[in-house]
Amino acid sequence: MEIKKVACIGSGVIGSSWATGFALKGYPVMLYDIDEKFLKTAKERIAANLKYLAKNKVITEEQIKEIMGRVSYTTDMETAVRDVQFIQESVLENYDTKHKVIAEVEKYAPADAIYASSTSGLLITEIAKYAKHPERFIGGHPYNPPHLIPLVEITKGEKTTDAVVEAGKAFYKSVGKEPVVLNKEALGFISNRIQQAVFREVTELVTRGVCSLEDAGKAVTFGPALRWAIMGPAEIFQLGGGEKGIDGLFKMVEGSVNMWLDDMADWKRYPAGWWDYCRKEVDKSIAARPKEIGNTDASLAEYRDDMLIALLKLHNKL
Ligand SMILES: NC(=O)C1=CN([C@@H]2O[C@H](COP(=O)(O)OP(=O)(O)OC[C@H]3O[C@@H](n4cnc5c(N)ncnc54)[C@H](O)[C@@H]3O)[C@@H](O)[C@H]2O)C=CC1
Ligand SMILES: O=C(O)[C@@H](O)C(=O)[C@H](O)[C@@H](O)CO
């Protein structure tokens, strides 16, 4: 089935970015939400996304109007999905909301339209549990912002057909994404499990008083994250071993690493009050940043996109 038109269900942080990305690649996009006020914000986000892309010469200023014109905004589900071939859902991260949205979508969407959930880590088998056509459901988990970051983790439910997985993978590749197809369902997929493992250790170190949240961020940003923007941890360790390679490295450090592992976080829930503490600390550290690297949420987002675009150009992804 040729994908000619896309629906984005949910127009928040992720839905508005997906809509930007699909429109950027020339697709007409139906952007749906439950209230006009959310769609208004989404339109402002899309305009800002395109402004940053033009500022960084990825598109021209003249193209902005044409790309914006590819996105239609609606609070009517039938209008959103009746003639689309691909649906990217980006509503709230809970099964109940996703089930309600699917019931509404399946009243009007073509039976063979691919349904991809942006879920951060829920199981497609569960998301598609009450669907009339579970065979067409995949997970299409992006990294924020999806109009810039290439990764899409594709997961399949028990009833998802291989043809739908392949069609979803081909479509994401055609719009410049870097799809990774999981062999088995796993909560949190690959990237979010890794990201949460890292942040659990950040939380452990800060709550123990080893470092500030800001310094933990610096340690990640100017250390491993720089290398992870180039290659995976295994390749990094391989190089760390010199001519001995990854095995040689770990034959040397394993005793030390095992002591760290014994001491590292192994808890299963974030401490009570941690997120309130985080918000206070992050607000302080953002405000303390030099203006040119973003000292408000809005200017930090612009700085993030400027830097991501520069990185993606180095990767020949833009
Ligand atoms: N924020 C992030 O960094 C990332 C989020 N995701 C996932 O993407 C999905 C959306 O997340 P965000 O965009 O951050 O959330 P958000 O809160 O910014 O946007 C959610 C949108 O869904 C809409 N919505 C709520 N109930 C709805 C319903 N019944 N029908 C239609 N629309 C409804 C809301 O009005 C809102 O506009 C979640 O599953 C999340 O886990 C995935 C990757 C990254
Ligand atoms: O970090 C991202 O962009 C995504 O992996 C996410 O899903 C969200 O950040 C959130 O789930 C926290 O991990």
mmCIF file of C-alpha atoms and ligand atoms in Angstrom:
data_model
loop_
_atom_site.group_PDB
_atom_site.id
_atom_site.type_symbol
_atom_site.label_atom_id
_atom_site.label_comp_id
_atom_site.label_asym_id
_atom_site.label_seq_id
_atom_site.Cartn_x
_atom_site.Cartn_y
_atom_site.Cartn_z
ATOM 1 C CA MET A 1 0.000 0.000 0.000
ATOM 2 C CA GLU A 2 1.438 3.369 -0.961
ATOM 3 C CA ILE A 3 1.438 5.927 1.844
ATOM 4 C CA LYS A 4 0.175 9.209 0.448
ATOM 5 C CA LYS A 5 -1.273 10.906 3.545
ATOM 6 C CA VAL A 6 -0.555 10.717 7.261
ATOM 7 C CA ALA A 7 -2.626 11.387 10.374
ATOM 8 C CA CYS A 8 -0.969 12.482 13.629
ATOM 9 C CA ILE A 9 -3.278 11.814 16.561
ATOM 10 C CA GLY A 10 -2.321 13.975 19.535
ATOM 11 C CA SER A 11 -0.630 17.312 18.815
ATOM 12 C CA GLY A 12 1.556 17.810 21.878
ATOM 13 C CA VAL A 13 5.338 17.796 22.215
ATOM 14 C CA ILE A 14 5.712 14.677 20.081
ATOM 15 C CA GLY A 15 2.690 14.897 17.782
ATOM 16 C CA SER A 16 3.557 18.417 16.640
ATOM 17 C CA SER A 17 7.134 17.338 15.942
ATOM 18 C CA TRP A 18 6.018 14.271 13.984
ATOM 19 C CA ALA A 19 3.694 16.521 11.958
ATOM 20 C CA THR A 20 6.662 18.829 11.270
ATOM 21 C CA GLY A 21 8.755 15.887 10.103
ATOM 22 C CA PHE A 22 6.154 14.312 7.830
ATOM 23 C CA ALA A 23 5.242 17.693 6.283
ATOM 24 C CA LEU A 24 8.956 18.438 5.807
ATOM 25 C CA LYS A 25 9.179 15.244 3.723
ATOM 26 C CA GLY A 26 6.259 16.363 1.518
ATOM 27 C CA TYR A 27 3.324 14.464 3.068
ATOM 28 C CA PRO A 28 -0.066 16.017 3.672
ATOM 29 C CA VAL A 29 -0.664 15.690 7.415
ATOM 30 C CA MET A 30 -3.919 15.650 9.352
ATOM 31 C CA LEU A 31 -3.078 16.773 12.897
ATOM 32 C CA TYR A 32 -5.777 15.867 15.408
ATOM 33 C CA ASP A 33 -6.381 16.790 18.991
ATOM 34 C CA ILE A 34 -9.337 16.973 21.356
ATOM 35 C CA ASP A 35 -9.351 20.743 21.759
ATOM 36 C CA GLU A 36 -8.605 23.626 19.419
ATOM 37 C CA LYS A 37 -6.344 25.207 22.042
ATOM 38 C CA PHE A 38 -3.920 22.273 21.743
ATOM 39 C CA LEU A 39 -3.920 22.592 17.965
ATOM 40 C CA LYS A 40 -3.160 26.301 18.255
ATOM 41 C CA THR A 41 -0.105 25.533 20.384
ATOM 42 C CA ALA A 42 0.881 22.785 17.959
ATOM 43 C CA LYS A 43 0.799 25.211 15.022
ATOM 44 C CA GLU A 44 3.081 27.574 16.952
ATOM 45 C CA ARG A 45 5.463 24.693 17.708
ATOM 46 C CA ILE A 46 5.551 23.614 14.061
ATOM 47 C CA ALA A 47 6.255 27.189 12.959
ATOM 48 C CA ALA A 48 9.119 27.429 15.492
ATOM 49 C CA ASN A 49 10.539 24.061 14.358
ATOM 50 C CA LEU A 50 10.585 25.260 10.751
ATOM 51 C CA LYS A 51 12.070 28.649 11.748
ATOM 52 C CA TYR A 52 15.028 26.867 13.399
ATOM 53 C CA LEU A 53 15.456 24.639 10.330
ATOM 54 C CA ALA A 54 15.503 27.723 8.084
ATOM 55 C CA LYS A 55 17.914 29.524 10.441
ATOM 56 C CA ASN A 56 20.258 26.546 10.049
ATOM 57 C CA LYS A 57 19.789 26.502 6.267
ATOM 58 C CA VAL A 58 18.140 23.054 6.181
ATOM 59 C CA ILE A 59 15.184 24.678 4.397
ATOM 60 C CA THR A 60 14.693 28.155 2.935
ATOM 61 C CA GLU A 61 12.477 30.817 4.474
ATOM 62 C CA GLU A 62 10.325 30.581 1.330
ATOM 63 C CA GLN A 63 9.697 26.865 1.964
ATOM 64 C CA ILE A 64 8.263 27.481 5.442
ATOM 65 C CA LYS A 65 4.874 28.622 4.150
ATOM 66 C CA GLU A 66 4.588 25.663 1.737
ATOM 67 C CA ILE A 67 5.499 23.139 4.458
ATOM 68 C CA MET A 68 3.139 24.722 6.998
ATOM 69 C CA GLY A 69 0.408 24.495 4.354
ATOM 70 C CA ARG A 70 0.735 20.694 4.246
ATOM 71 C CA VAL A 71 -0.593 20.383 7.813
ATOM 72 C CA SER A 72 -4.356 20.467 8.432
ATOM 73 C CA TYR A 73 -5.693 20.814 11.959
ATOM 74 C CA THR A 74 -8.862 19.131 13.182
ATOM 75 C CA THR A 75 -10.744 18.047 16.281
ATOM 76 C CA ASP A 76 -12.909 15.728 14.154
ATOM 77 C CA MET A 77 -11.554 12.155 14.086
ATOM 78 C CA GLU A 78 -13.364 11.180 10.873
ATOM 79 C CA THR A 79 -11.821 14.132 9.074
ATOM 80 C CA ALA A 80 -8.432 13.198 10.546
ATOM 81 C CA VAL A 81 -8.227 9.546 9.527
ATOM 82 C CA ARG A 82 -10.802 8.682 6.853
ATOM 83 C CA ASP A 83 -8.394 8.796 3.901
ATOM 84 C CA VAL A 84 -4.953 8.197 5.392
ATOM 85 C CA GLN A 85 -2.647 5.215 5.024
ATOM 86 C CA PHE A 86 -0.456 5.850 8.091
ATOM 87 C CA ILE A 87 -1.498 6.927 11.590
ATOM 88 C CA GLN A 88 1.094 8.122 14.126
ATOM 89 C CA GLU A 89 -0.507 8.209 17.555
ATOM 90 C CA SER A 90 1.037 10.482 20.172
ATOM 91 C CA VAL A 91 -1.515 10.760 22.973
ATOM 92 C CA LEU A 92 -1.036 10.329 26.708
ATOM 93 C CA GLU A 93 1.185 7.475 27.889
ATOM 94 C CA ASN A 94 -1.378 5.185 29.414
ATOM 95 C CA TYR A 95 -3.239 2.184 28.043
ATOM 96 C CA ASP A 96 -6.663 3.605 28.867
ATOM 97 C CA THR A 97 -6.266 6.770 26.777
ATOM 98 C CA LYS A 98 -4.653 4.820 23.935
ATOM 99 C CA HIS A 99 -7.500 2.273 23.952
ATOM 100 C CA LYS A 100 -10.112 5.055 23.802
ATOM 101 C CA VAL A 101 -8.289 6.745 20.930
ATOM 102 C CA ILE A 102 -7.985 3.463 19.001
ATOM 103 C CA ALA A 103 -11.726 2.801 19.364
ATOM 104 C CA GLU A 104 -12.419 6.245 17.914
ATOM 105 C CA VAL A 105 -9.840 5.932 15.133
ATOM 106 C CA GLU A 106 -11.101 2.526 14.034
ATOM 107 C CA LYS A 107 -14.602 3.924 13.494
ATOM 108 C CA TYR A 108 -13.315 5.890 10.515
ATOM 109 C CA ALA A 109 -9.817 4.831 9.432
ATOM 110 C CA PRO A 110 -9.282 2.476 6.471
ATOM 111 C CA ALA A 111 -8.915 -1.075 7.836
ATOM 112 C CA ASP A 112 -5.433 -1.418 6.330
ATOM 113 C CA ALA A 113 -4.014 1.924 7.481
ATOM 114 C CA ILE A 114 -0.888 1.294 9.549
ATOM 115 C CA TYR A 115 -1.276 2.420 13.154
ATOM 116 C CA ALA A 116 1.998 3.368 14.842
ATOM 117 C CA SER A 117 2.038 4.365 18.504
ATOM 118 C CA SER A 118 4.694 6.805 19.727
ATOM 119 C CA THR A 119 4.490 5.092 23.120
ATOM 120 C CA SER A 120 7.666 5.501 25.166
ATOM 121 C CA GLY A 121 7.608 1.917 26.328
ATOM 122 C CA LEU A 122 4.188 0.278 26.584
ATOM 123 C CA LEU A 123 3.515 -3.047 24.885
ATOM 124 C CA ILE A 124 1.796 -3.045 21.476
ATOM 125 C CA THR A 125 0.115 -6.362 22.333
ATOM 126 C CA GLU A 126 -1.627 -4.510 25.175
ATOM 127 C CA ILE A 127 -2.227 -1.284 23.221
ATOM 128 C CA ALA A 128 -3.905 -3.251 20.395
ATOM 129 C CA LYS A 129 -5.766 -5.557 22.838
ATOM 130 C CA TYR A 130 -9.271 -4.299 21.970
ATOM 131 C CA ALA A 131 -8.545 -3.220 18.388
ATOM 132 C CA LYS A 132 -10.695 -4.492 15.512
ATOM 133 C CA HIS A 133 -7.528 -4.793 13.382
ATOM 134 C CA PRO A 134 -4.594 -5.565 15.761
ATOM 135 C CA GLU A 135 -2.616 -6.870 12.791
ATOM 136 C CA ARG A 136 -1.896 -3.295 11.661
ATOM 137 C CA PHE A 137 -0.431 -2.024 14.927
ATOM 138 C CA ILE A 138 3.238 -1.271 15.504
ATOM 139 C CA GLY A 139 5.165 0.746 18.012
ATOM 140 C CA GLY A 140 6.952 3.652 16.348
ATOM 141 C CA HIS A 141 8.814 5.103 19.321
ATOM 142 C CA PRO A 142 10.663 8.334 18.487
ATOM 143 C CA TYR A 143 13.199 10.360 20.415
ATOM 144 C CA ASN A 144 12.246 13.933 21.097
ATOM 145 C CA PRO A 145 12.165 15.847 18.790
ATOM 146 C CA PRO A 146 11.211 13.262 16.114
ATOM 147 C CA HIS A 147 11.508 15.790 13.272
ATOM 148 C CA LEU A 148 15.244 15.871 14.043
ATOM 149 C CA ILE A 149 16.351 12.746 15.945
ATOM 150 C CA PRO A 150 16.446 9.802 13.497
ATOM 151 C CA LEU A 151 15.839 6.857 15.878
ATOM 152 C CA VAL A 152 12.482 5.098 15.689
ATOM 153 C CA GLU A 153 12.153 1.885 17.689
ATOM 154 C CA ILE A 154 9.660 -0.389 15.963
ATOM 155 C CA THR A 155 7.909 -2.979 18.103
ATOM 156 C CA LYS A 156 5.226 -5.478 17.124
ATOM 157 C CA GLY A 157 2.332 -6.914 19.033
ATOM 158 C CA GLU A 158 1.387 -10.603 19.098
ATOM 159 C CA LYS A 159 -1.016 -10.085 16.181
ATOM 160 C CA THR A 160 1.016 -7.615 14.125
ATOM 161 C CA THR A 161 1.847 -9.015 10.693
ATOM 162 C CA ASP A 162 5.416 -9.054 9.387
ATOM 163 C CA ALA A 163 4.169 -7.188 6.312
ATOM 164 C CA VAL A 164 3.026 -4.275 8.495
ATOM 165 C CA VAL A 165 6.366 -4.222 10.332
ATOM 166 C CA GLU A 166 8.225 -4.151 7.016
ATOM 167 C CA ALA A 167 5.915 -1.485 5.585
ATOM 168 C CA GLY A 168 6.341 0.655 8.702
ATOM 169 C CA LYS A 169 10.105 0.242 8.613
ATOM 170 C CA ALA A 170 10.219 1.164 4.909
ATOM 171 C CA PHE A 171 8.049 4.225 5.468
ATOM 172 C CA TYR A 172 10.140 5.498 8.373
ATOM 173 C CA LYS A 173 13.332 4.994 6.341
ATOM 174 C CA SER A 174 11.746 6.852 3.409
ATOM 175 C CA VAL A 175 11.244 9.897 5.633
ATOM 176 C CA GLY A 176 14.856 9.795 6.853
ATOM 177 C CA LYS A 177 14.384 7.921 10.121
ATOM 178 C CA GLU A 178 16.758 5.271 11.530
ATOM 179 C CA PRO A 179 14.388 2.410 12.424
ATOM 180 C CA VAL A 180 15.464 -0.316 14.857
ATOM 181 C CA VAL A 181 13.101 -3.298 14.922
ATOM 182 C CA LEU A 182 12.943 -5.135 18.246
ATOM 183 C CA ASN A 183 12.873 -8.950 18.007
ATOM 184 C CA LYS A 184 10.743 -9.226 21.145
ATOM 185 C CA GLU A 185 8.477 -6.890 23.093
ATOM 186 C CA ALA A 186 10.172 -5.297 26.121
ATOM 187 C CA LEU A 187 8.769 -2.521 28.299
ATOM 188 C CA GLY A 188 10.758 0.661 27.664
ATOM 189 C CA PHE A 189 12.196 -0.795 24.454
ATOM 190 C CA ILE A 190 15.987 -0.348 24.046
ATOM 191 C CA SER A 191 16.772 3.369 24.272
ATOM 192 C CA ASN A 192 14.443 4.251 27.102
ATOM 193 C CA ARG A 193 15.646 1.374 29.275
ATOM 194 C CA ILE A 194 19.199 2.624 28.725
ATOM 195 C CA GLN A 195 18.159 6.233 29.317
ATOM 196 C CA GLN A 196 16.348 5.333 32.530
ATOM 197 C CA ALA A 197 19.290 3.222 33.733
ATOM 198 C CA VAL A 198 21.488 6.286 33.276
ATOM 199 C CA PHE A 199 19.041 8.617 35.009
ATOM 200 C CA ARG A 200 18.511 6.162 37.863
ATOM 201 C CA GLU A 201 22.266 6.353 38.510
ATOM 202 C CA VAL A 202 22.163 10.168 38.225
ATOM 203 C CA THR A 203 19.396 10.138 40.855
ATOM 204 C CA GLU A 204 21.414 7.788 43.073
ATOM 205 C CA LEU A 205 24.537 9.966 42.894
ATOM 206 C CA VAL A 206 22.653 13.217 43.554
ATOM 207 C CA THR A 207 20.571 11.827 46.432
ATOM 208 C CA ARG A 208 23.753 10.372 48.002
ATOM 209 C CA GLY A 209 25.363 13.836 47.789
ATOM 210 C CA VAL A 210 28.119 12.683 45.421
ATOM 211 C CA CYS A 211 27.373 15.497 42.928
ATOM 212 C CA SER A 212 24.821 18.080 41.888
ATOM 213 C CA LEU A 213 22.233 17.379 39.200
ATOM 214 C CA GLU A 214 23.989 20.003 37.053
ATOM 215 C CA ASP A 215 27.399 18.322 37.420
ATOM 216 C CA ALA A 216 25.921 14.914 36.665
ATOM 217 C CA GLY A 217 24.571 16.460 33.473
ATOM 218 C CA LYS A 218 27.986 17.864 32.590
ATOM 219 C CA ALA A 219 29.612 14.491 33.265
ATOM 220 C CA VAL A 220 27.198 12.854 30.801
ATOM 221 C CA THR A 221 27.262 15.618 28.160
ATOM 222 C CA PHE A 222 31.043 16.143 27.992
ATOM 223 C CA GLY A 223 31.919 12.488 28.550
ATOM 224 C CA PRO A 224 30.134 9.393 27.329
ATOM 225 C CA ALA A 225 27.357 11.229 25.464
ATOM 226 C CA LEU A 226 29.889 12.807 23.087
ATOM 227 C CA ARG A 227 31.155 9.348 22.145
ATOM 228 C CA TRP A 228 27.626 7.849 22.037
ATOM 229 C CA ALA A 229 26.763 10.468 19.401
ATOM 230 C CA ILE A 230 29.340 8.729 17.187
ATOM 231 C CA MET A 231 29.168 5.001 18.025
ATOM 232 C CA GLY A 232 27.673 2.506 20.490
ATOM 233 C CA PRO A 233 29.115 1.573 23.932
ATOM 234 C CA ALA A 234 30.514 -1.742 22.701
ATOM 235 C CA GLU A 235 32.539 -0.041 19.965
ATOM 236 C CA ILE A 236 33.703 2.555 22.514
ATOM 237 C CA PHE A 237 34.898 -0.205 24.875
ATOM 238 C CA GLN A 238 36.578 -1.994 21.946
ATOM 239 C CA LEU A 239 38.644 1.136 21.305
ATOM 240 C CA GLY A 240 39.192 1.548 25.041
ATOM 241 C CA GLY A 241 40.985 -1.781 25.067
ATOM 242 C CA GLY A 242 43.506 -0.606 22.481
ATOM 243 C CA GLU A 243 44.962 -3.544 20.624
ATOM 244 C CA LYS A 244 43.529 -5.854 23.309
ATOM 245 C CA GLY A 245 39.972 -4.856 22.328
ATOM 246 C CA ILE A 246 36.844 -5.017 24.533
ATOM 247 C CA ASP A 247 37.788 -8.332 26.082
ATOM 248 C CA GLY A 248 41.230 -7.107 26.967
ATOM 249 C CA LEU A 249 39.762 -3.966 28.529
ATOM 250 C CA PHE A 250 37.346 -5.880 30.734
ATOM 251 C CA LYS A 251 39.869 -8.518 31.730
ATOM 252 C CA MET A 252 41.760 -5.542 33.124
ATOM 253 C CA VAL A 253 38.906 -3.503 34.705
ATOM 254 C CA GLU A 254 36.380 -6.233 35.582
ATOM 255 C CA GLY A 255 37.365 -6.510 39.239
ATOM 256 C CA SER A 256 36.961 -2.754 39.674
ATOM 257 C CA VAL A 257 33.702 -2.661 37.676
ATOM 258 C CA ASN A 258 32.226 -5.449 39.794
ATOM 259 C CA MET A 259 32.810 -3.320 42.917
ATOM 260 C CA TRP A 260 30.996 -0.388 41.266
ATOM 261 C CA LEU A 261 28.127 -2.675 40.243
ATOM 262 C CA ASP A 262 27.760 -3.842 43.829
ATOM 263 C CA ASP A 263 27.480 -0.201 44.890
ATOM 264 C CA MET A 264 25.252 1.128 42.095
ATOM 265 C CA ALA A 265 21.519 1.794 42.269
ATOM 266 C CA ASP A 266 19.275 -1.252 42.084
ATOM 267 C CA TRP A 267 16.019 0.307 43.319
ATOM 268 C CA LYS A 268 12.823 0.053 41.264
ATOM 269 C CA ARG A 269 10.987 3.332 42.000
ATOM 270 C CA TYR A 270 12.244 6.919 41.995
ATOM 271 C CA PRO A 271 12.400 8.375 45.532
ATOM 272 C CA ALA A 272 9.358 10.339 46.754
ATOM 273 C CA GLY A 273 9.740 14.068 45.995
ATOM 274 C CA TRP A 274 12.570 13.456 43.532
ATOM 275 C CA TRP A 275 10.824 15.040 40.532
ATOM 276 C CA ASP A 276 9.893 18.187 42.501
ATOM 277 C CA TYR A 277 13.549 18.444 43.575
ATOM 278 C CA CYS A 278 14.647 17.905 39.958
ATOM 279 C CA ARG A 279 12.386 20.656 38.682
ATOM 280 C CA LYS A 280 13.800 23.179 41.187
ATOM 281 C CA GLU A 281 17.393 22.186 40.372
ATOM 282 C CA VAL A 282 16.867 22.143 36.600
ATOM 283 C CA ASP A 283 15.159 25.553 36.674
ATOM 284 C CA LYS A 284 18.169 26.919 38.607
ATOM 285 C CA SER A 285 20.767 25.342 36.320
ATOM 286 C CA ILE A 286 19.002 26.493 33.128
ATOM 287 C CA ALA A 287 18.712 30.071 34.459
ATOM 288 C CA ALA A 288 22.447 30.015 35.313
ATOM 289 C CA ARG A 289 23.481 29.034 31.759
ATOM 290 C CA PRO A 290 25.093 31.634 29.503
ATOM 291 C CA LYS A 291 22.374 33.198 27.338
ATOM 292 C CA GLU A 292 23.988 31.981 24.123
ATOM 293 C CA ILE A 293 23.505 28.311 25.083
ATOM 294 C CA GLY A 294 19.940 28.762 26.309
ATOM 295 C CA ASN A 295 18.969 30.064 29.739
ATOM 296 C CA THR A 296 15.209 29.606 29.413
ATOM 297 C CA ASP A 297 13.251 26.485 28.368
ATOM 298 C CA ALA A 298 12.441 28.110 25.019
ATOM 299 C CA SER A 299 15.997 29.270 24.259
ATOM 300 C CA LEU A 300 17.380 25.927 25.486
ATOM 301 C CA ALA A 301 15.078 24.125 23.026
ATOM 302 C CA GLU A 302 16.358 26.377 20.242
ATOM 303 C CA TYR A 303 19.971 25.689 21.332
ATOM 304 C CA ARG A 304 19.203 21.931 21.406
ATOM 305 C CA ASP A 305 17.824 22.067 17.875
ATOM 306 C CA ASP A 306 20.735 24.187 16.579
ATOM 307 C CA MET A 307 23.220 21.673 17.999
ATOM 308 C CA LEU A 308 21.213 18.632 16.868
ATOM 309 C CA ILE A 309 21.076 20.019 13.328
ATOM 310 C CA ALA A 310 24.857 20.575 13.346
ATOM 311 C CA LEU A 311 25.393 17.005 14.613
ATOM 312 C CA LEU A 312 22.990 15.567 12.043
ATOM 313 C CA LYS A 313 24.841 17.410 9.261
ATOM 314 C CA LEU A 314 28.069 15.780 10.515
ATOM 315 C CA HIS A 315 26.251 12.420 10.305
ATOM 316 C CA ASN A 316 25.063 13.305 6.785
ATOM 317 C CA LYS A 317 21.492 12.894 8.050
ATOM 318 C CA LEU A 318 20.585 16.452 7.011
HETATM 319 N N1 LIG B 1 7.771 13.845 25.469
HETATM 320 C C1 LIG B 1 8.722 13.027 25.055
HETATM 321 O O1 LIG B 1 9.949 13.281 25.216
HETATM 322 C C2 LIG B 1 8.346 11.760 24.368
HETATM 323 C C3 LIG B 1 7.066 11.231 24.469
HETATM 324 N N2 LIG B 1 6.766 10.074 23.778
HETATM 325 C C4 LIG B 1 5.428 9.490 23.847
HETATM 326 O O2 LIG B 1 4.567 10.213 22.960
HETATM 327 C C5 LIG B 1 3.233 10.247 23.467
HETATM 328 C C6 LIG B 1 2.808 11.701 23.617
HETATM 329 O O3 LIG B 1 3.686 12.332 24.506
HETATM 330 P P1 LIG B 1 3.829 13.930 24.529
HETATM 331 O O4 LIG B 1 3.665 14.466 23.163
HETATM 332 O O5 LIG B 1 5.050 14.242 25.299
HETATM 333 O O6 LIG B 1 2.536 14.321 25.414
HETATM 334 P P2 LIG B 1 1.750 15.717 25.423
HETATM 335 O O7 LIG B 1 1.038 15.759 26.728
HETATM 336 O O8 LIG B 1 2.650 16.814 25.029
HETATM 337 O O9 LIG B 1 0.697 15.528 24.243
HETATM 338 C C7 LIG B 1 -0.325 14.575 24.349
HETATM 339 C C8 LIG B 1 -1.458 15.079 23.471
HETATM 340 O O10 LIG B 1 -2.467 14.096 23.429
HETATM 341 C C9 LIG B 1 -3.707 14.757 23.475
HETATM 342 N N3 LIG B 1 -4.740 13.848 23.965
HETATM 343 C C10 LIG B 1 -4.999 13.506 25.226
HETATM 344 N N4 LIG B 1 -6.057 12.674 25.266
HETATM 345 C C11 LIG B 1 -6.433 12.486 23.992
HETATM 346 C C12 LIG B 1 -7.463 11.745 23.379
HETATM 347 N N5 LIG B 1 -8.305 11.014 24.093
HETATM 348 N N6 LIG B 1 -7.557 11.797 22.054
HETATM 349 C C13 LIG B 1 -6.695 12.519 21.318
HETATM 350 N N7 LIG B 1 -5.698 13.265 21.839
HETATM 351 C C14 LIG B 1 -5.585 13.227 23.166
HETATM 352 C C15 LIG B 1 -3.506 15.929 24.412
HETATM 353 O O11 LIG B 1 -4.490 16.904 24.174
HETATM 354 C C16 LIG B 1 -2.101 16.366 24.017
HETATM 355 O O12 LIG B 1 -2.128 17.340 23.010
HETATM 356 C C17 LIG B 1 3.279 9.476 24.786
HETATM 357 O O13 LIG B 1 2.928 8.139 24.544
HETATM 358 C C18 LIG B 1 4.746 9.586 25.195
HETATM 359 O O14 LIG B 1 5.163 8.539 26.050
HETATM 360 C C19 LIG B 1 7.682 9.420 22.985
HETATM 361 C C20 LIG B 1 8.951 9.918 22.870
HETATM 362 C C21 LIG B 1 9.366 11.105 23.554
HETATM 363 O O1 LIG B 2 13.644 10.757 25.727
HETATM 364 C C1 LIG B 2 12.872 10.666 24.760
HETATM 365 O O2 LIG B 2 12.739 11.484 23.855
HETATM 366 C C2 LIG B 2 12.029 9.450 24.667
HETATM 367 O O3 LIG B 2 12.815 8.330 24.759
HETATM 368 C C3 LIG B 2 10.902 9.337 25.657
HETATM 369 O O4 LIG B 2 10.150 8.412 25.493
HETATM 370 C C4 LIG B 2 10.616 10.351 26.753
HETATM 371 O O5 LIG B 2 11.706 11.102 27.045
HETATM 372 C C5 LIG B 2 10.105 9.796 28.090
HETATM 373 O O6 LIG B 2 9.521 8.582 27.976
HETATM 374 C C6 LIG B 2 11.160 9.668 29.173
HETATM 375 O O7 LIG B 2 11.970 8.542 28.908
#
